mmCIF file of C-alpha atoms in Angstrom:
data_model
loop_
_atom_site.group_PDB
_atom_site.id
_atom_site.type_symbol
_atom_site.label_atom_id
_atom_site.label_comp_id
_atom_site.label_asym_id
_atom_site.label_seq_id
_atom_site.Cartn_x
_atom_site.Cartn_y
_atom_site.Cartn_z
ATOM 1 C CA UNK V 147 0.000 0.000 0.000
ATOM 2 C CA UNK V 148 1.557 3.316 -0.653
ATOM 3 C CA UNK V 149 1.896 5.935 2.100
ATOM 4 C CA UNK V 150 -1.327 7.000 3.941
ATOM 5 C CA UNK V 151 -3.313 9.979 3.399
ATOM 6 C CA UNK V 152 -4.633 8.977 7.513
ATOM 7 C CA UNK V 153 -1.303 9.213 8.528
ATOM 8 C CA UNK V 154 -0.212 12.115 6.429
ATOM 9 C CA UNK V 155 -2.836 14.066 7.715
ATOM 10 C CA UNK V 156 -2.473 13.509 10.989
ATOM 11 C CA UNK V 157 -5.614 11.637 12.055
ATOM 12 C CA UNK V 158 -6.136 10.890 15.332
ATOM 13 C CA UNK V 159 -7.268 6.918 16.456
ATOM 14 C CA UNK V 160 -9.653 5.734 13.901
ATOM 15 C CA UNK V 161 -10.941 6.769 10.255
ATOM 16 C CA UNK V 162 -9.752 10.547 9.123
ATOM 17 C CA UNK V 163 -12.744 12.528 9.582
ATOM 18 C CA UNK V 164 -12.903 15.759 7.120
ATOM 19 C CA UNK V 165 -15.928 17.961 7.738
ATOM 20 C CA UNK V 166 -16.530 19.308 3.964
ATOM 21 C CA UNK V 167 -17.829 23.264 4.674
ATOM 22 C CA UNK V 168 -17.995 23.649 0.613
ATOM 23 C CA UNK V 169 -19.626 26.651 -0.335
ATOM 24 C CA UNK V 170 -21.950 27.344 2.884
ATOM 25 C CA UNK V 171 -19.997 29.823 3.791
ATOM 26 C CA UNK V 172 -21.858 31.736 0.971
ATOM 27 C CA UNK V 173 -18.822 33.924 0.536
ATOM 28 C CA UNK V 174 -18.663 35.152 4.170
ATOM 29 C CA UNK V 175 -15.470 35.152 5.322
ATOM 30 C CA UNK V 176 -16.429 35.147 9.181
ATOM 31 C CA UNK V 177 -18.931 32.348 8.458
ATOM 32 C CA UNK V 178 -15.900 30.198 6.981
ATOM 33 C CA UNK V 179 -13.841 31.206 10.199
ATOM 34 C CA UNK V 180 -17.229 30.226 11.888
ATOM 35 C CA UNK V 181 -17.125 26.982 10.802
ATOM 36 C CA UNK V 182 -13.438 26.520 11.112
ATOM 37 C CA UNK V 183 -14.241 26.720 15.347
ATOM 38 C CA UNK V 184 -17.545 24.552 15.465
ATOM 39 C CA UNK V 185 -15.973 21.678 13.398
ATOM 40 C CA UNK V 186 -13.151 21.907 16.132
ATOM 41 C CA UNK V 187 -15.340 21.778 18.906
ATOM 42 C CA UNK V 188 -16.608 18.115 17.313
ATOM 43 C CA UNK V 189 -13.272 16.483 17.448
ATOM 44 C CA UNK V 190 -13.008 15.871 13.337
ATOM 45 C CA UNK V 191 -9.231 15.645 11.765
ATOM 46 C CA UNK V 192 -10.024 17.980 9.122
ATOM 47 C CA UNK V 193 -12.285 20.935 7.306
ATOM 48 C CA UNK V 194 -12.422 20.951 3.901
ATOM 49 C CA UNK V 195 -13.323 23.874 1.469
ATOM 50 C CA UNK V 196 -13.841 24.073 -2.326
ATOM 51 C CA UNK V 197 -11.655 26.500 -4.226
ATOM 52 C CA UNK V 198 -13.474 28.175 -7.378
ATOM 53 C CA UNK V 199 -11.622 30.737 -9.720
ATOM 54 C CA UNK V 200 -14.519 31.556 -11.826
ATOM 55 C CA UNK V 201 -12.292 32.531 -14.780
ATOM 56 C CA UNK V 202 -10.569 29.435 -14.806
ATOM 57 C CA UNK V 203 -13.245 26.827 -14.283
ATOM 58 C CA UNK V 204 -16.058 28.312 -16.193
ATOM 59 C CA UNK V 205 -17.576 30.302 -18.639
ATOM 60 C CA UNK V 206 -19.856 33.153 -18.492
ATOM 61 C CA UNK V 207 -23.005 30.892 -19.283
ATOM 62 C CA UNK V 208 -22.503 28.200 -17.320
ATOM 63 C CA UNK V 209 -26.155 26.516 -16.306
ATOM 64 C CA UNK V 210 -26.981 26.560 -12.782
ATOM 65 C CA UNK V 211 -27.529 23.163 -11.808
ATOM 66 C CA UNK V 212 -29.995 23.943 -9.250
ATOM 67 C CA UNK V 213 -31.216 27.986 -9.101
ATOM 68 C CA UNK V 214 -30.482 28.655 -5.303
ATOM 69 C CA UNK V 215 -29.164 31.972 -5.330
ATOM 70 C CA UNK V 216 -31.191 34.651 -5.825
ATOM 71 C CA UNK V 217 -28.843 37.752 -6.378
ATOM 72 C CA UNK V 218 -26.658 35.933 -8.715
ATOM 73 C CA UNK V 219 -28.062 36.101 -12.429
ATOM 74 C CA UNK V 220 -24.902 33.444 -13.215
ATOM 75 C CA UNK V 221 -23.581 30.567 -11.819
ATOM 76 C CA UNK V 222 -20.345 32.085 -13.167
ATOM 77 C CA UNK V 223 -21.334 35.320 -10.614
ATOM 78 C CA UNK V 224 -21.672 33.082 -7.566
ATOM 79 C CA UNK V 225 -18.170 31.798 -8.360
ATOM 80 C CA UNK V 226 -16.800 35.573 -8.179
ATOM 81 C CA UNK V 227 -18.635 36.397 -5.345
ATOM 82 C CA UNK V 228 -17.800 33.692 -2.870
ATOM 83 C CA UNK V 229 -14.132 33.729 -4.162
ATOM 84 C CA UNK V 230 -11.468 34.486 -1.722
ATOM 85 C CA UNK V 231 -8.402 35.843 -1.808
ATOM 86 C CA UNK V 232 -5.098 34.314 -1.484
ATOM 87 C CA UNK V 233 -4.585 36.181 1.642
ATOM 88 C CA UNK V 234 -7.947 35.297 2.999
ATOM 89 C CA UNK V 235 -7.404 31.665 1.963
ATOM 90 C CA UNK V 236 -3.742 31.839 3.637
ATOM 91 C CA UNK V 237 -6.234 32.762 7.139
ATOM 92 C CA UNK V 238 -8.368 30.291 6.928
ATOM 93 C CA UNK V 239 -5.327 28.091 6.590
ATOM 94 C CA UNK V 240 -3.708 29.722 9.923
ATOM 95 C CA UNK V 241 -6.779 29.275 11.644
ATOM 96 C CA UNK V 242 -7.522 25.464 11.242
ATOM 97 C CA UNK V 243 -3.724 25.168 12.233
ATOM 98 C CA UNK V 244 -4.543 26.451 15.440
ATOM 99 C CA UNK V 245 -7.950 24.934 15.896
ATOM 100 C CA UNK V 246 -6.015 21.514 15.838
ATOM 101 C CA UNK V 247 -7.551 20.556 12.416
ATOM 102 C CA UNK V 248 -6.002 19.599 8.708
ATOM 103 C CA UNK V 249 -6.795 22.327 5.961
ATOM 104 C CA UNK V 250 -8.254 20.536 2.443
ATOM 105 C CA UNK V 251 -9.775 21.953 -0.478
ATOM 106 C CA UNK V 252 -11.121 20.776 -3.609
ATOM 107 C CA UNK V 253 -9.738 22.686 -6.355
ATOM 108 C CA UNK V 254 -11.562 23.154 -9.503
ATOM 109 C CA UNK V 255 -8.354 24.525 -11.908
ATOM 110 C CA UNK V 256 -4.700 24.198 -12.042
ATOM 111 C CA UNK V 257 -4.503 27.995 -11.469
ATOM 112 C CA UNK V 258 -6.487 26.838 -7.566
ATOM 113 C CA UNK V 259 -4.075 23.965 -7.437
ATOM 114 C CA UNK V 260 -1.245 26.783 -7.072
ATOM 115 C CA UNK V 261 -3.389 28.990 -5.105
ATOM 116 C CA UNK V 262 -3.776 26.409 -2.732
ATOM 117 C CA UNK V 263 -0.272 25.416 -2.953
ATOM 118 C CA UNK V 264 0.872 29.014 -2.067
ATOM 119 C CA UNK V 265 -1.396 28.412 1.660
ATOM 120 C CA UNK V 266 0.222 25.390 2.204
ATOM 121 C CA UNK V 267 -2.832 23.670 2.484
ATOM 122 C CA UNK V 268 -2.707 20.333 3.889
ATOM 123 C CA UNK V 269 -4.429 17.857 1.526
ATOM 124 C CA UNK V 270 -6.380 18.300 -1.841
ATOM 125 C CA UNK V 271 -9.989 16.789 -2.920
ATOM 126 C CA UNK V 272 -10.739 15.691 -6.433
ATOM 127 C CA UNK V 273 -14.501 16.377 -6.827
ATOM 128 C CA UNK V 274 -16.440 13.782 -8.323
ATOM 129 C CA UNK V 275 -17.305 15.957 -11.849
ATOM 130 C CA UNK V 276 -13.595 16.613 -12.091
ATOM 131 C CA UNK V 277 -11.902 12.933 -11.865
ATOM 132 C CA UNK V 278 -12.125 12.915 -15.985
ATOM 133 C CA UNK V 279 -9.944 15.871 -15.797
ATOM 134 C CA UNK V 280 -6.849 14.764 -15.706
ATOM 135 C CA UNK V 281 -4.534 17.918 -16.294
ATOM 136 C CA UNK V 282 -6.375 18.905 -12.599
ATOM 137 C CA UNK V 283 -5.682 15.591 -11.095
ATOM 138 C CA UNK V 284 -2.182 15.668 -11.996
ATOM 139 C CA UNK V 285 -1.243 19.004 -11.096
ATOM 140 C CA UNK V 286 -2.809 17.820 -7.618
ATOM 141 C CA UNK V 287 -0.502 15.018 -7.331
ATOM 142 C CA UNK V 288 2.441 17.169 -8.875
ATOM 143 C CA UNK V 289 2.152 19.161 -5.314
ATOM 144 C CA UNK V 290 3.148 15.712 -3.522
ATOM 145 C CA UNK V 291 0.201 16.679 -0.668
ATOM 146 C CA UNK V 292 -2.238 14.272 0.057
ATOM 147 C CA UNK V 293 -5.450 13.621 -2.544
ATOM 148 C CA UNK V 294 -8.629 12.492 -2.153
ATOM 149 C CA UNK V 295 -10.529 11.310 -4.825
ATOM 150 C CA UNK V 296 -14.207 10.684 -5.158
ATOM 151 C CA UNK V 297 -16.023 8.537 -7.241
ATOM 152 C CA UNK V 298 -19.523 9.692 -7.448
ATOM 153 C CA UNK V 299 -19.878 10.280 -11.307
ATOM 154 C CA UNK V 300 -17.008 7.815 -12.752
ATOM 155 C CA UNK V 301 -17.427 4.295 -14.224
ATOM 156 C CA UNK V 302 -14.531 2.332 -12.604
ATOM 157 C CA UNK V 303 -12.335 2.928 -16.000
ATOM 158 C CA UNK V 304 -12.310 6.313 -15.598
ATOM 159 C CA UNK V 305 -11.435 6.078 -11.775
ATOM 160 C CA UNK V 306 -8.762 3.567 -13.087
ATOM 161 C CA UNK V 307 -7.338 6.565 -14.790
ATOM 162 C CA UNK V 308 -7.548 9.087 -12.461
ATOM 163 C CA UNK V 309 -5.556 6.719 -9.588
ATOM 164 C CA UNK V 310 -3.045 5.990 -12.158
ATOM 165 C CA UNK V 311 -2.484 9.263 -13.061
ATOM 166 C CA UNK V 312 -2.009 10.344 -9.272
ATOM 167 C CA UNK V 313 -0.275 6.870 -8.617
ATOM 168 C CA UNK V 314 2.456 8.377 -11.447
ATOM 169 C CA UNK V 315 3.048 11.379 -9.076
ATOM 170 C CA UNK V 316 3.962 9.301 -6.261
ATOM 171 C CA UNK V 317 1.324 11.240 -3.974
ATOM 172 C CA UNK V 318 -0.924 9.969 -1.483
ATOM 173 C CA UNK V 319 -3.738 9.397 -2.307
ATOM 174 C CA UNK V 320 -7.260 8.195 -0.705
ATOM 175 C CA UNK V 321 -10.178 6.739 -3.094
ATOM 176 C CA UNK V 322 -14.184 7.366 -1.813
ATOM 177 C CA UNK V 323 -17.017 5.863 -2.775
ATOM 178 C CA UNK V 324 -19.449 8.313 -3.540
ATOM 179 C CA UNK V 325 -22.828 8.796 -5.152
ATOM 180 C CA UNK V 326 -23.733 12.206 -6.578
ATOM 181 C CA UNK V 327 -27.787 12.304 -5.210
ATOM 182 C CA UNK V 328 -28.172 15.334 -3.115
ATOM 183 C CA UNK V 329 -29.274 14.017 -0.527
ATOM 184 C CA UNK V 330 -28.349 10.748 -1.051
ATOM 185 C CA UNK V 331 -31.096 8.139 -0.296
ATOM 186 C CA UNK V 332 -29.692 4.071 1.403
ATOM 187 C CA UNK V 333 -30.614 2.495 -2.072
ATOM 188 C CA UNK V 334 -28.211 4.027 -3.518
ATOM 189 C CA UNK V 335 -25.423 5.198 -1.217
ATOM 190 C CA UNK V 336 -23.099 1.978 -2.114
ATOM 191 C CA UNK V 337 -21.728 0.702 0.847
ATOM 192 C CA UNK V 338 -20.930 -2.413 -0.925
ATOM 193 C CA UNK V 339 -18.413 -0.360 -3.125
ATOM 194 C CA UNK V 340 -15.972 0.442 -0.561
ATOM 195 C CA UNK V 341 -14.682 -3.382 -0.063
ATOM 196 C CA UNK V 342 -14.394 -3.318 -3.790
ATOM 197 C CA UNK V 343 -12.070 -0.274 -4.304
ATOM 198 C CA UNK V 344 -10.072 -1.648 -1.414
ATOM 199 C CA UNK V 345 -9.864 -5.064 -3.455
ATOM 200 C CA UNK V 346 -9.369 -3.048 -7.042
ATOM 201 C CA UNK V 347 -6.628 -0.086 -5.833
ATOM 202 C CA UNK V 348 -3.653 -0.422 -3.310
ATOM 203 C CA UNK V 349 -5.172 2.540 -1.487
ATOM 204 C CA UNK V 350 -7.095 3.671 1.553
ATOM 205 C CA UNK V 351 -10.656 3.597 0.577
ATOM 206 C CA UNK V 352 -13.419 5.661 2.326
ATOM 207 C CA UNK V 353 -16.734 7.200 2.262
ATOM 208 C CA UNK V 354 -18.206 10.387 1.486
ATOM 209 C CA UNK V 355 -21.849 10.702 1.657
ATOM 210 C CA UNK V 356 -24.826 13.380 0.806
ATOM 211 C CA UNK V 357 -26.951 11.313 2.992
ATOM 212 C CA UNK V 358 -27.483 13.950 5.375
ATOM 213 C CA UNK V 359 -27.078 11.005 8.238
ATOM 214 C CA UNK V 360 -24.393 9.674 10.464
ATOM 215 C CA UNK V 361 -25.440 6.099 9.651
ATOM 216 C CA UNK V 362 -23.517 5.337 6.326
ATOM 217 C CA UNK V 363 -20.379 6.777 7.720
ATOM 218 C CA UNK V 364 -20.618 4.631 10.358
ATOM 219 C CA UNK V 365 -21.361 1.479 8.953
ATOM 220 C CA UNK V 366 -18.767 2.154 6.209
ATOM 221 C CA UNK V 367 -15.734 1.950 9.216
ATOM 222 C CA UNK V 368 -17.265 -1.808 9.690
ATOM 223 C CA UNK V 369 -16.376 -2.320 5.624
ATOM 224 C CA UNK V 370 -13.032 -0.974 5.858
ATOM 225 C CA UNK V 371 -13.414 2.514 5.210
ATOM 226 C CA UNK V 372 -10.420 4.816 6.461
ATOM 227 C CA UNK V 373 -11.516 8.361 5.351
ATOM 228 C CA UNK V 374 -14.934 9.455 6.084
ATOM 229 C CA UNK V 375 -16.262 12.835 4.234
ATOM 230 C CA UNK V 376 -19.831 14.584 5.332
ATOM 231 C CA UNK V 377 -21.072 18.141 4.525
ATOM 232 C CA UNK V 378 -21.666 20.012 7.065
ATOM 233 C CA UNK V 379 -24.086 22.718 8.421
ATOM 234 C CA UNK V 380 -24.283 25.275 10.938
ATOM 235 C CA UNK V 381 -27.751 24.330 11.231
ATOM 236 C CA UNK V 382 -31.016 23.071 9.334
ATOM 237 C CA UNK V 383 -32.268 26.413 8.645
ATOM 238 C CA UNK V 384 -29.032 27.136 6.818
ATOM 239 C CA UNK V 385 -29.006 28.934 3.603
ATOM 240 C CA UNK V 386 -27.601 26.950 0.306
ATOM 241 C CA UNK V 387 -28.198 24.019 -1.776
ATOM 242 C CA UNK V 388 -26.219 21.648 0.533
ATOM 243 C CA UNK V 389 -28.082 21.892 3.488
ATOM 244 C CA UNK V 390 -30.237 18.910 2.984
ATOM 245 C CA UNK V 391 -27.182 16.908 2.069
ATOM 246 C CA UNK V 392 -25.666 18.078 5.517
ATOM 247 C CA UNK V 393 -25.180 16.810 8.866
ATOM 248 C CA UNK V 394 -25.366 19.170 11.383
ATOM 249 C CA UNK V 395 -22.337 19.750 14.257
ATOM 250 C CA UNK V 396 -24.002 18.316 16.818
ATOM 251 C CA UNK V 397 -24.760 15.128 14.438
ATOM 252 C CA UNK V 398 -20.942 15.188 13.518
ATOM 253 C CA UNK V 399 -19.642 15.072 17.069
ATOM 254 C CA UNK V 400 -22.076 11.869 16.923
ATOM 255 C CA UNK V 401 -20.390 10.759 13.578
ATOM 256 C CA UNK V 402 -16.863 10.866 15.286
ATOM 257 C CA UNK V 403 -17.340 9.080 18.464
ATOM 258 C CA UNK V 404 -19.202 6.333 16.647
ATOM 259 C CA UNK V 405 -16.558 5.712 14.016
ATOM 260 C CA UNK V 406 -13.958 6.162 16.902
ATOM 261 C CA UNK V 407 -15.838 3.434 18.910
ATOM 262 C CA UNK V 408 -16.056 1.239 15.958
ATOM 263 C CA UNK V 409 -12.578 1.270 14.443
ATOM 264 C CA UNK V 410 -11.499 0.784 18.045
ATOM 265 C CA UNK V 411 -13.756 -2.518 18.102
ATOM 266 C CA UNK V 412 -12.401 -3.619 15.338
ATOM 267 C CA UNK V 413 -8.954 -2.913 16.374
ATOM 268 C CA UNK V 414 -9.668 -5.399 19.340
ATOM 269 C CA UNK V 415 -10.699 -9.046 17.920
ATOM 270 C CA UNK V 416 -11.954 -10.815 20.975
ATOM 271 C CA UNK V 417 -11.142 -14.288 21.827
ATOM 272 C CA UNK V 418 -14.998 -15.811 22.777
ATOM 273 C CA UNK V 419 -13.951 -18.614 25.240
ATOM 274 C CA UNK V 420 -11.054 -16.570 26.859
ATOM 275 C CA UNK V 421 -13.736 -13.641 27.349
ATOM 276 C CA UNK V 422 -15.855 -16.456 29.027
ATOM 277 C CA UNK V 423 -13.225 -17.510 30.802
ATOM 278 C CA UNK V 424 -12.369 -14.120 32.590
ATOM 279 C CA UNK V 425 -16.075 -13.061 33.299
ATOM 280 C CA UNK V 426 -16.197 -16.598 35.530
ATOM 281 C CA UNK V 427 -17.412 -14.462 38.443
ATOM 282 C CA UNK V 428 -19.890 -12.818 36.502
ATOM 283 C CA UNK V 429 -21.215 -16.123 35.487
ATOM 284 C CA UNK V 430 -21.522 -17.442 38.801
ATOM 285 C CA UNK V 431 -23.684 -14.626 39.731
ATOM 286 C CA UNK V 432 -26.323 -14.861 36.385
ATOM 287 C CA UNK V 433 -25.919 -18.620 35.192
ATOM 288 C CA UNK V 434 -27.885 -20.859 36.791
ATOM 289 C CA UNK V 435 -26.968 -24.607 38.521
ATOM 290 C CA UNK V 436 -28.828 -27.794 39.001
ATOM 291 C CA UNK V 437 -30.351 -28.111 42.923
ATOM 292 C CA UNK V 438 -33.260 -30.398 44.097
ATOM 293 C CA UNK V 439 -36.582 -29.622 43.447
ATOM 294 C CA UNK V 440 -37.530 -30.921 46.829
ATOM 295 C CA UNK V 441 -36.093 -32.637 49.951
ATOM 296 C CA UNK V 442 -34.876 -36.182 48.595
ATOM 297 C CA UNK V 443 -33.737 -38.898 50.372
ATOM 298 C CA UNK V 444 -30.007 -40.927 50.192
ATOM 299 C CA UNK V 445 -30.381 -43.765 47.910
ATOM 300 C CA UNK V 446 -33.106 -41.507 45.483
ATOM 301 C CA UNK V 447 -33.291 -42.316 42.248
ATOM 302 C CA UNK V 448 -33.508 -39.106 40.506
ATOM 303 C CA UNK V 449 -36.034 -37.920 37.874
ATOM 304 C CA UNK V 450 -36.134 -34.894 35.402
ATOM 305 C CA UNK V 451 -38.671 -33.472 38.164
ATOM 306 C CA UNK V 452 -36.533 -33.687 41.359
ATOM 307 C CA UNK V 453 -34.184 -31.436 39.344
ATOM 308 C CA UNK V 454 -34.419 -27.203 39.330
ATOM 309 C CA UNK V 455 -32.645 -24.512 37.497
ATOM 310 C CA UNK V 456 -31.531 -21.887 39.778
ATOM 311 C CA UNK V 457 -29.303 -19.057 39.989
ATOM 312 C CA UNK V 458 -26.120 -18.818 41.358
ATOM 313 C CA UNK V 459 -24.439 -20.959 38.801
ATOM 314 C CA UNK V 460 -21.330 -22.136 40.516
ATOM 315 C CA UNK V 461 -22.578 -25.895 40.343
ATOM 316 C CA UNK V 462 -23.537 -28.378 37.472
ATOM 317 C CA UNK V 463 -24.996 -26.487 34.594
ATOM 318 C CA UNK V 464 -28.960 -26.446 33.021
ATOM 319 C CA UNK V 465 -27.754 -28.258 30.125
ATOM 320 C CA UNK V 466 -26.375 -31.307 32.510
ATOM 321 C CA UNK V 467 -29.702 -32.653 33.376
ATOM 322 C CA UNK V 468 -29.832 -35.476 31.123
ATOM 323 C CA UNK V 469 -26.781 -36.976 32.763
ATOM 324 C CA UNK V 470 -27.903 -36.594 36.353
ATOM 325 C CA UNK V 471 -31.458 -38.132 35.365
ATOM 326 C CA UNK V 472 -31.789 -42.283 36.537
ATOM 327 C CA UNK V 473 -28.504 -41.272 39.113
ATOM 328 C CA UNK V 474 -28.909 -42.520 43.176
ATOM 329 C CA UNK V 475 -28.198 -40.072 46.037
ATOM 330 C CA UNK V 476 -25.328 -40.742 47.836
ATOM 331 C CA UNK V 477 -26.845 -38.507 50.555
ATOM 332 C CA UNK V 478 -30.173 -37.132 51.363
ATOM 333 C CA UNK V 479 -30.462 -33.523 49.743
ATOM 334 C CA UNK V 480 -32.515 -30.264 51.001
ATOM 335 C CA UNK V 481 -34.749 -28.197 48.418
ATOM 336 C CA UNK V 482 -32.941 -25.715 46.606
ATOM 337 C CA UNK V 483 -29.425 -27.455 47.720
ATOM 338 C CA UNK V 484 -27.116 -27.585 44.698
ATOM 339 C CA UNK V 485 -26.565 -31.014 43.403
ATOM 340 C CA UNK V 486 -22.325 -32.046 43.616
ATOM 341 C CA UNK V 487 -20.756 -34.748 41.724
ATOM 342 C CA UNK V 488 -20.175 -35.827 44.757
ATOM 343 C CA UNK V 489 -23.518 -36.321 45.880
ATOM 344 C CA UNK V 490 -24.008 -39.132 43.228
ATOM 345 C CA UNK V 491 -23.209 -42.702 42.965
ATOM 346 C CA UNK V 492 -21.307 -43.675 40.036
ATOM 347 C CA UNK V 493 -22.785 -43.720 36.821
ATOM 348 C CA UNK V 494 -24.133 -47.527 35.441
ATOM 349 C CA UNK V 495 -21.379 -47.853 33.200
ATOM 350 C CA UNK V 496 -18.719 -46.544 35.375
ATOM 351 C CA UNK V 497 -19.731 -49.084 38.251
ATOM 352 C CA UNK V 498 -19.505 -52.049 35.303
ATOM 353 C CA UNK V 499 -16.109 -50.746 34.326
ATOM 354 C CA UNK V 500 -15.115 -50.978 37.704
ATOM 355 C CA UNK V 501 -15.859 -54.856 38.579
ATOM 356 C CA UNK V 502 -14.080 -55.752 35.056
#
């Protein structure tokens, strides 16, 4: 496997956890630095921003996908208005540095690539509508910084190219299963995929999800996954077109400890009769043992109905009945006294192998 994006980022125990703020920001710069503290304050690895330069990614009639804004006439006129500068950028930067967090952002041109560069910024995200674009994906892995890819609009042979392009670089590099549906619903968020990249690329595999849940993240650490990736929002009543897709902080800091819990699980096979073995006092206490039914008399011959099932269980067990059925008493035996080996005459066959 080649080097780790987890461990080149820093990542605490567990999956990498990157908090993607996108564009909800809405070109504020204090929102961004808003977001910067409350994604702290859930104990993810990383916040993650997208990086447009509207001259270099599009052109002036670019289709909104989805009309959300309404003082921009273009999509091309969002770009320029949410755009920050390199100096802004280069604060944003400073600032997850000293909330304890990794800096990402998905660039959308080679001219961002540099910009982002420039910051220093930690790792870089290929978006899923840009994995075809190879001249991007390469000047990504050119910077020798950590890359995430996702998957959500590529047929496997054009993620093939994409992680051999990177894989040419020599950087490290992180591929996610992803499915562009906004939000995304369970049919068709692909857990089932992330076993398969792990199988098809020498990577670390991951997750990100539009579900707007905590649950496919967490499930995906059972499969595997070692990156996790989930918008995030401020809150439900957010403006912008991700906010359905989004989990909210509170939901995050749930997102975290449950992947934490659950990579540490895994990280901890248990052995099933040694655990048995050291909870012996415990099963004293709520096991049960074999005891008489009723006050029986030495020399009894004992039935399936002189015998009880009672708790504690440091005697014979529930499941030893059969044996002890058609035994004699050695002594005479209270109610709800625990039946010993002891108390019992040799079994038929033991006596016979005796007089041989």
């Amino acid at each position: 496997m080649s080097p780790g994006v987890v461990a080149a980022l820093g990542a605490g125990p567990g999956p990498l956890v990157v908090a993607e703020v996108a564009q909800a920001h809405d070109g504020s710069l204090g929102t961004a630095h808003a977001y910067i503290d409350a994604v702290a304050r859930t104990g993810a690895d990383a916040v993650k921003f997208q990086t447009h330069l509207a001259h270099a990614e599009s052109t002036r009639d670019e289709p909104w996908r989805v009309r959300f804004s309404p003082q921009d006439e273009s999509r091309y006129a969002d770009w320029e208005r949410m755009a920050f500068t390199a100096d802004q950028w280069a604060g944003l930067r400073r600032h997850a540095a000293d909330a304890g967090l990794a800096f990402l952002s998905s660039p959308f041109s080679p001219e961002a690539v540099a910009l982002l560069e420039a910051v220093d910024v930690d790792g870089l995200k290929i978006a899923s509508g840009e994995v075809a674009n190879l001249d991007l994906v390469r000047a990504c892995g050119e910077t020798g910084r950590p890359v995430l890819v996702s998957s959500g609009m590529s047929p496997l042979d054009e993620l093939d190219r994409a992680v051999a392009c990177l894989g040419a670089t020599g950087a490290p590099a992180a591929v996610l299963q992803c499915s562009s549906a906004y939000p995304c619903p369970p049919e068709e968020v692909g857990l089932n995929v992330i076993p398969e990249l792990a199988a098809r690329y020498d990577l670390e595999v991951g997750l990100s999800d539009h579900s707007g849940t905590i649950y496919p993240s967490i499930a995906a650490v059972a499969l595997g996954a070692s990156v996790l990736e989930v918008h995030v929002t401020l809150s439900r009543e957010a403006f912008g077109p991700d906010v359905a897709s989004s989990v909210t902080t509170d939901e995050l800091r749930q997102l975290v400890d449950g992947a934490r819990f659950v990579a540490t699980s895994l990280a901890h096979p248990i052995d099933k009769d040694a655990a048995a073995r050291d909870r012996a006092d415990l099963r004293a206490m709520f096991t049960r043992r074999l005891v008489a039914a009723a006050d029986l008399a030495a020399g009894h011959l004992l039935g399936a109905g002189d015998l009880a099932a009672k708790k504690p269980g440091d005697g014979i067990p529930p499941d030893q009945r059969d044996r002890l059925v058609g035994r004699r008493l050695r002594r005479a035996v209270q109610a709800d006294e625990a039946i010993r080996e002891d108390d019992l005459e040799p079994e038929p066959s033991a006596r016979q192998g005796a007089h041989r």
